[in-house]
């Protein structure tokens, strides 16, 4: 996805001279061609992510389209106050593109983990949150939101689904329909989920836009109230939107996500997936338990 991010920005900068890129000392080599082609429209601000966010807000208020980029814990958690006040309260249309969440940089430990980014940003009114599951989905979603005047967070992953879907901003994809239960999954977890539900009579909803959240599709699909939510971030992060979508009906919601505790072990991201239960076998076991209740 990071390669697609660079390619998308290069393409759009050639079409729209309002786009300005600010880097937090991350991705500088990847954007080397942009530095050569558009030296007055890309800047490495360095390890000053809070200042970078404030600068981006000012550029947005002047009519530009700033794109800021760094690792998720630095561009989200470190900058939450600036995102809330400079972007949210000021209604500044800044595009935030992160890498590294939730534990893509597993070997670097909890300083570089960020499973809480979705929960944190969902507290900022008006913030759009996008979690693509493939490179072409990022390209489609970024292009469709770049000029909407809103601040949008794009959560890039080191892993991707086996293929992309024709996703639309603000809409869920109904991948398959069934009667026993519904599985709601997000971004790069879709391939794992499809392996988990093989042979089961269940619906699968695929979300790449979390804010705004497509409550209507969830409400019309999850008719029997049995819902398994597979979240590649802190479990329960989507609870508010799900509760609103299913409000007024009897429901049983089970969340499979990153446990709300520090991951103190070091290793590879896949090893953390296994420990957190974010594998097809673990997901299937939770789903079968829900169906049989």
Coordinates of C-alpha atoms in Angstrom, one line a residue:
X1 CA 0.0 0.0 0.0
X2 CA 2.9 2.4 0.7
X3 CA 4.1 2.1 -2.9
X4 CA 0.5 2.8 -4.1
X5 CA 0.4 5.8 -1.8
X6 CA 3.4 7.3 -3.4
X7 CA 2.1 6.5 -6.9
X8 CA -1.3 8.0 -6.1
X9 CA 0.2 11.2 -4.8
X10 CA 2.6 11.6 -7.8
X11 CA -0.3 11.2 -10.2
X12 CA -2.6 13.6 -8.3
X13 CA 0.1 16.2 -7.8
X14 CA 0.5 16.4 -11.6
X15 CA -3.2 17.1 -11.9
X16 CA -3.8 19.4 -8.9
X17 CA -1.3 22.0 -7.8
X18 CA -3.0 22.5 -4.5
X19 CA -1.7 19.2 -3.1
X20 CA 1.2 19.7 -0.7
X21 CA 3.0 16.8 1.1
X22 CA 4.4 17.1 4.6
X23 CA 6.6 14.2 5.9
X24 CA 7.5 13.4 9.5
X25 CA 10.9 12.0 8.5
X26 CA 9.2 8.9 7.2
X27 CA 8.9 8.0 3.5
X28 CA 11.5 10.6 2.3
X29 CA 13.3 8.1 0.0
X30 CA 10.0 6.8 -1.3
X31 CA 9.0 10.3 -2.4
X32 CA 12.4 11.1 -4.0
X33 CA 10.8 11.6 -7.4
X34 CA 8.3 14.1 -5.9
X35 CA 11.2 16.0 -4.3
X36 CA 12.7 16.3 -7.7
X37 CA 9.6 17.2 -9.7
X38 CA 7.8 19.4 -7.1
X39 CA 10.4 20.7 -4.7
X40 CA 8.2 23.6 -3.6
X41 CA 5.2 21.3 -2.7
X42 CA 6.9 18.6 -0.5
X43 CA 8.7 19.1 2.8
X44 CA 10.3 16.9 5.3
X45 CA 9.3 18.5 8.6
X46 CA 11.3 16.0 10.6
X47 CA 10.4 14.5 14.0
X48 CA 8.0 17.3 14.7
X49 CA 4.6 15.7 14.1
X50 CA 2.6 18.1 16.2
X51 CA 4.1 21.1 14.4
X52 CA 3.5 19.4 11.1
X53 CA -0.2 19.0 11.9
X54 CA -0.6 22.6 12.8
X55 CA 1.3 23.7 9.7
X56 CA -1.0 21.4 7.6
X57 CA -4.1 23.1 9.1
X58 CA -2.8 26.5 8.2
X59 CA -2.1 25.4 4.6
X60 CA -5.6 23.9 4.4
X61 CA -7.1 27.2 5.5
X62 CA -5.3 28.9 2.7
X63 CA -7.0 26.7 0.1
X64 CA -4.3 23.9 -0.3
X65 CA -4.8 20.2 0.2
X66 CA -2.1 19.1 2.6
X67 CA -1.2 15.4 3.0
X68 CA 0.7 14.5 6.1
X69 CA 2.5 11.2 6.6
X70 CA 4.2 9.3 9.4
X71 CA 4.0 6.2 11.6
X72 CA 0.6 5.9 13.3
X73 CA 1.6 6.3 16.9
X74 CA 3.4 9.5 16.0
X75 CA 0.9 11.1 13.6
X76 CA -2.2 10.1 15.6
X77 CA -1.6 9.6 19.3
X78 CA 1.2 12.2 19.6
X79 CA -0.8 14.7 17.7
X80 CA -4.3 14.1 19.0
X81 CA -4.7 17.5 20.5
X82 CA -3.6 19.2 17.3
X83 CA -5.9 17.0 15.3
X84 CA -8.8 17.8 17.6
X85 CA -8.3 21.6 17.7
X86 CA -6.3 22.5 14.5
X87 CA -8.1 20.1 12.2
X88 CA -11.4 19.2 13.7
X89 CA -12.5 22.5 15.4
X90 CA -11.0 24.6 12.6
X91 CA -12.7 22.4 9.9
X92 CA -9.4 22.1 8.1
X93 CA -9.3 19.6 5.2
X94 CA -6.1 17.7 5.8
X95 CA -5.4 14.2 4.7
X96 CA -3.5 12.0 7.2
X97 CA -1.8 8.9 5.9
X98 CA -0.3 6.5 8.4
X99 CA 1.6 3.3 8.4
X100 CA 2.6 0.9 11.2
X101 CA -0.8 0.4 13.0
X102 CA -1.7 -1.8 14.8
X103 CA 1.6 -3.7 15.3
X104 CA 2.9 -3.9 11.7
X105 CA 6.3 -2.8 13.1
X106 CA 6.0 -5.6 15.7
X107 CA 9.8 -6.0 16.3
X108 CA 10.1 -2.3 17.5
X109 CA 7.8 -2.9 20.4
X110 CA 4.9 -0.8 22.0
X111 CA 6.5 2.6 21.2
X112 CA 5.7 1.7 17.5
X113 CA 2.4 -0.1 18.1
X114 CA -0.9 1.7 17.6
X115 CA -4.0 -0.4 17.9
X116 CA -5.8 2.6 19.5
X117 CA -5.8 5.0 16.5
X118 CA -9.4 4.3 15.4
X119 CA -10.8 4.8 18.9
X120 CA -8.8 8.0 19.4
X121 CA -9.8 9.6 16.1
X122 CA -13.4 8.6 16.4
X123 CA -13.6 11.1 19.3
X124 CA -12.9 14.0 16.9
X125 CA -16.2 15.2 15.4
X126 CA -16.2 15.3 11.6
X127 CA -13.0 13.2 11.2
X128 CA -13.3 10.7 8.3
X129 CA -11.6 7.3 8.9
X130 CA -10.7 5.0 6.0
X131 CA -9.1 1.6 6.3
X132 CA -8.3 0.2 2.8
X133 CA -7.7 -3.5 2.3
X134 CA -5.6 -3.3 -0.8
X135 CA -3.5 -0.8 -2.8
X136 CA -6.2 -0.2 -5.5
X137 CA -8.8 0.4 -2.8
X138 CA -6.5 3.1 -1.3
X139 CA -6.1 4.7 -4.7
X140 CA -9.9 4.8 -5.3
X141 CA -10.8 6.0 -1.8
X142 CA -8.1 8.7 -1.6
X143 CA -9.0 10.0 -5.0
X144 CA -12.7 10.2 -4.1
X145 CA -12.1 12.2 -0.9
X146 CA -9.1 14.3 -1.6
X147 CA -11.1 17.4 -2.5
X148 CA -14.1 17.1 -0.1
X149 CA -12.8 19.7 2.3
X150 CA -12.8 17.3 5.3
X151 CA -10.0 15.9 7.3
X152 CA -9.6 12.2 6.4
X153 CA -7.4 9.5 8.1
X154 CA -6.1 6.7 5.9
X155 CA -4.7 3.7 7.7
X156 CA -2.3 1.8 5.5
X157 CA -1.2 -1.7 6.3
X158 CA 1.8 -3.8 5.6
X159 CA -0.6 -6.6 4.7
X160 CA -3.3 -6.7 2.1
X161 CA -6.2 -8.8 1.0
X162 CA -5.7 -11.2 -1.9
X163 CA -7.6 -8.9 -4.2
X164 CA -9.4 -5.5 -4.0
X165 CA -13.1 -4.7 -4.2
X166 CA -14.9 -1.9 -6.0
X167 CA -15.3 -0.1 -2.7
X168 CA -17.1 3.3 -2.3
X169 CA -16.4 5.9 0.3
X170 CA -19.0 5.7 3.1
X171 CA -20.5 2.4 1.9
X172 CA -20.1 -1.2 3.0
X173 CA -19.7 -4.1 0.5
X174 CA -22.0 -7.1 0.9
X175 CA -19.5 -9.8 0.0
X176 CA -21.8 -12.7 0.6
X177 CA -25.2 -13.3 2.2
X178 CA -26.4 -16.0 4.7
X179 CA -28.9 -16.7 7.5
X180 CA -27.0 -18.1 10.5
X181 CA -25.0 -15.0 11.4
X182 CA -23.3 -11.9 10.0
X183 CA -19.6 -11.2 10.0
X184 CA -18.5 -7.5 9.8
X185 CA -14.8 -7.1 8.9
X186 CA -12.5 -4.2 8.2
X187 CA -9.8 -3.5 5.6
X188 CA -7.0 -6.1 5.4
X189 CA -8.8 -8.7 7.5
X190 CA -11.2 -9.7 4.7
X191 CA -9.1 -12.6 3.2
X192 CA -8.7 -14.1 6.6
X193 CA -12.4 -13.8 7.3
X194 CA -13.4 -15.4 3.9
X195 CA -11.2 -18.4 4.8
X196 CA -12.9 -18.6 8.2
X197 CA -16.5 -18.6 6.9
X198 CA -16.0 -21.2 4.1
X199 CA -18.9 -23.6 4.1
X200 CA -20.9 -21.6 6.7
X201 CA -24.3 -20.0 6.0
X202 CA -23.3 -16.5 7.0
X203 CA -23.3 -13.0 5.6
X204 CA -20.0 -11.0 5.3
X205 CA -20.0 -7.3 5.3
X206 CA -16.7 -5.5 4.3
X207 CA -16.0 -2.0 5.6
X208 CA -13.3 0.3 4.4
X209 CA -15.0 3.5 5.6
X210 CA -15.5 3.6 9.4
X211 CA -16.4 7.3 9.7
X212 CA -18.9 7.8 8.1
X213 CA -20.2 4.4 9.0
X214 CA -22.8 2.6 6.9
X215 CA -25.3 1.8 9.5
X216 CA -28.1 1.1 7.0
X217 CA -26.4 -1.9 5.3
X218 CA -25.5 -3.5 8.7
X219 CA -29.1 -3.0 9.9
X220 CA -30.7 -4.5 6.8
X221 CA -28.2 -7.5 6.7
X222 CA -28.0 -8.6 10.3
X223 CA -31.6 -9.6 10.7
X224 CA -31.2 -12.3 13.3
X225 CA -29.0 -10.1 15.6
X226 CA -26.0 -12.5 15.6
X227 CA -22.9 -10.4 14.7
X228 CA -19.2 -11.2 14.8
X229 CA -17.0 -8.1 14.3
X230 CA -13.4 -8.7 13.2
X231 CA -11.4 -5.5 13.8
X232 CA -7.7 -5.2 13.1
X233 CA -7.4 -2.7 16.0
X234 CA -8.6 -2.6 19.6
X235 CA -11.6 -4.9 20.0
X236 CA -14.8 -2.9 20.5
X237 CA -13.6 0.1 18.6
X238 CA -16.8 0.0 16.4
X239 CA -19.2 -0.6 19.3
X240 CA -20.9 2.8 19.2
X241 CA -21.7 2.6 15.5
X242 CA -22.8 -1.0 15.7
X243 CA -25.1 -0.2 18.7
X244 CA -26.6 2.6 16.7
X245 CA -27.2 0.4 13.7
X246 CA -28.8 -2.4 15.7
X247 CA -30.6 -0.1 18.2
X248 CA -34.0 -1.3 19.3
X249 CA -33.6 -5.0 18.5
X250 CA -32.3 -8.0 20.4
X251 CA -28.7 -8.7 19.3
X252 CA -25.6 -10.7 20.3
X253 CA -22.4 -9.0 19.2
X254 CA -19.0 -10.6 19.6
X255 CA -15.8 -8.7 18.9
X256 CA -12.5 -10.3 17.6
X257 CA -9.7 -7.7 17.7
X258 CA -6.5 -6.6 19.4
X259 CA -7.0 -7.2 23.2
X260 CA -6.9 -4.0 25.2
X261 CA -3.6 -4.6 26.9
X262 CA 0.0 -3.9 26.1
X263 CA 1.7 -6.4 23.8
X264 CA 4.9 -7.0 25.7
X265 CA 6.3 -9.8 23.5
X266 CA 8.6 -9.1 20.5
X267 CA 8.3 -10.9 17.2
X268 CA 6.7 -10.7 13.8
X269 CA 3.2 -9.2 13.1
X270 CA 1.9 -12.7 12.2
X271 CA 2.9 -14.0 15.6
X272 CA 0.9 -11.2 17.2
X273 CA -2.1 -12.1 14.9
X274 CA -1.9 -15.7 16.3
X275 CA -1.7 -14.5 19.9
X276 CA -4.6 -12.0 19.4
X277 CA -6.9 -14.6 17.7
X278 CA -6.9 -12.8 14.4
X279 CA -6.4 -15.9 12.3
X280 CA -8.9 -17.8 10.2
X281 CA -9.0 -20.8 12.6
X282 CA -9.6 -18.6 15.7
X283 CA -12.2 -16.5 13.9
X284 CA -14.1 -19.6 12.8
X285 CA -14.1 -21.0 16.3
X286 CA -15.6 -17.8 17.6
X287 CA -18.2 -17.7 14.8
X288 CA -19.3 -21.3 15.2
X289 CA -19.7 -20.6 19.0
X290 CA -21.9 -17.6 18.2
X291 CA -24.0 -19.6 15.6
X292 CA -24.6 -22.4 18.1
X293 CA -25.7 -20.2 21.0

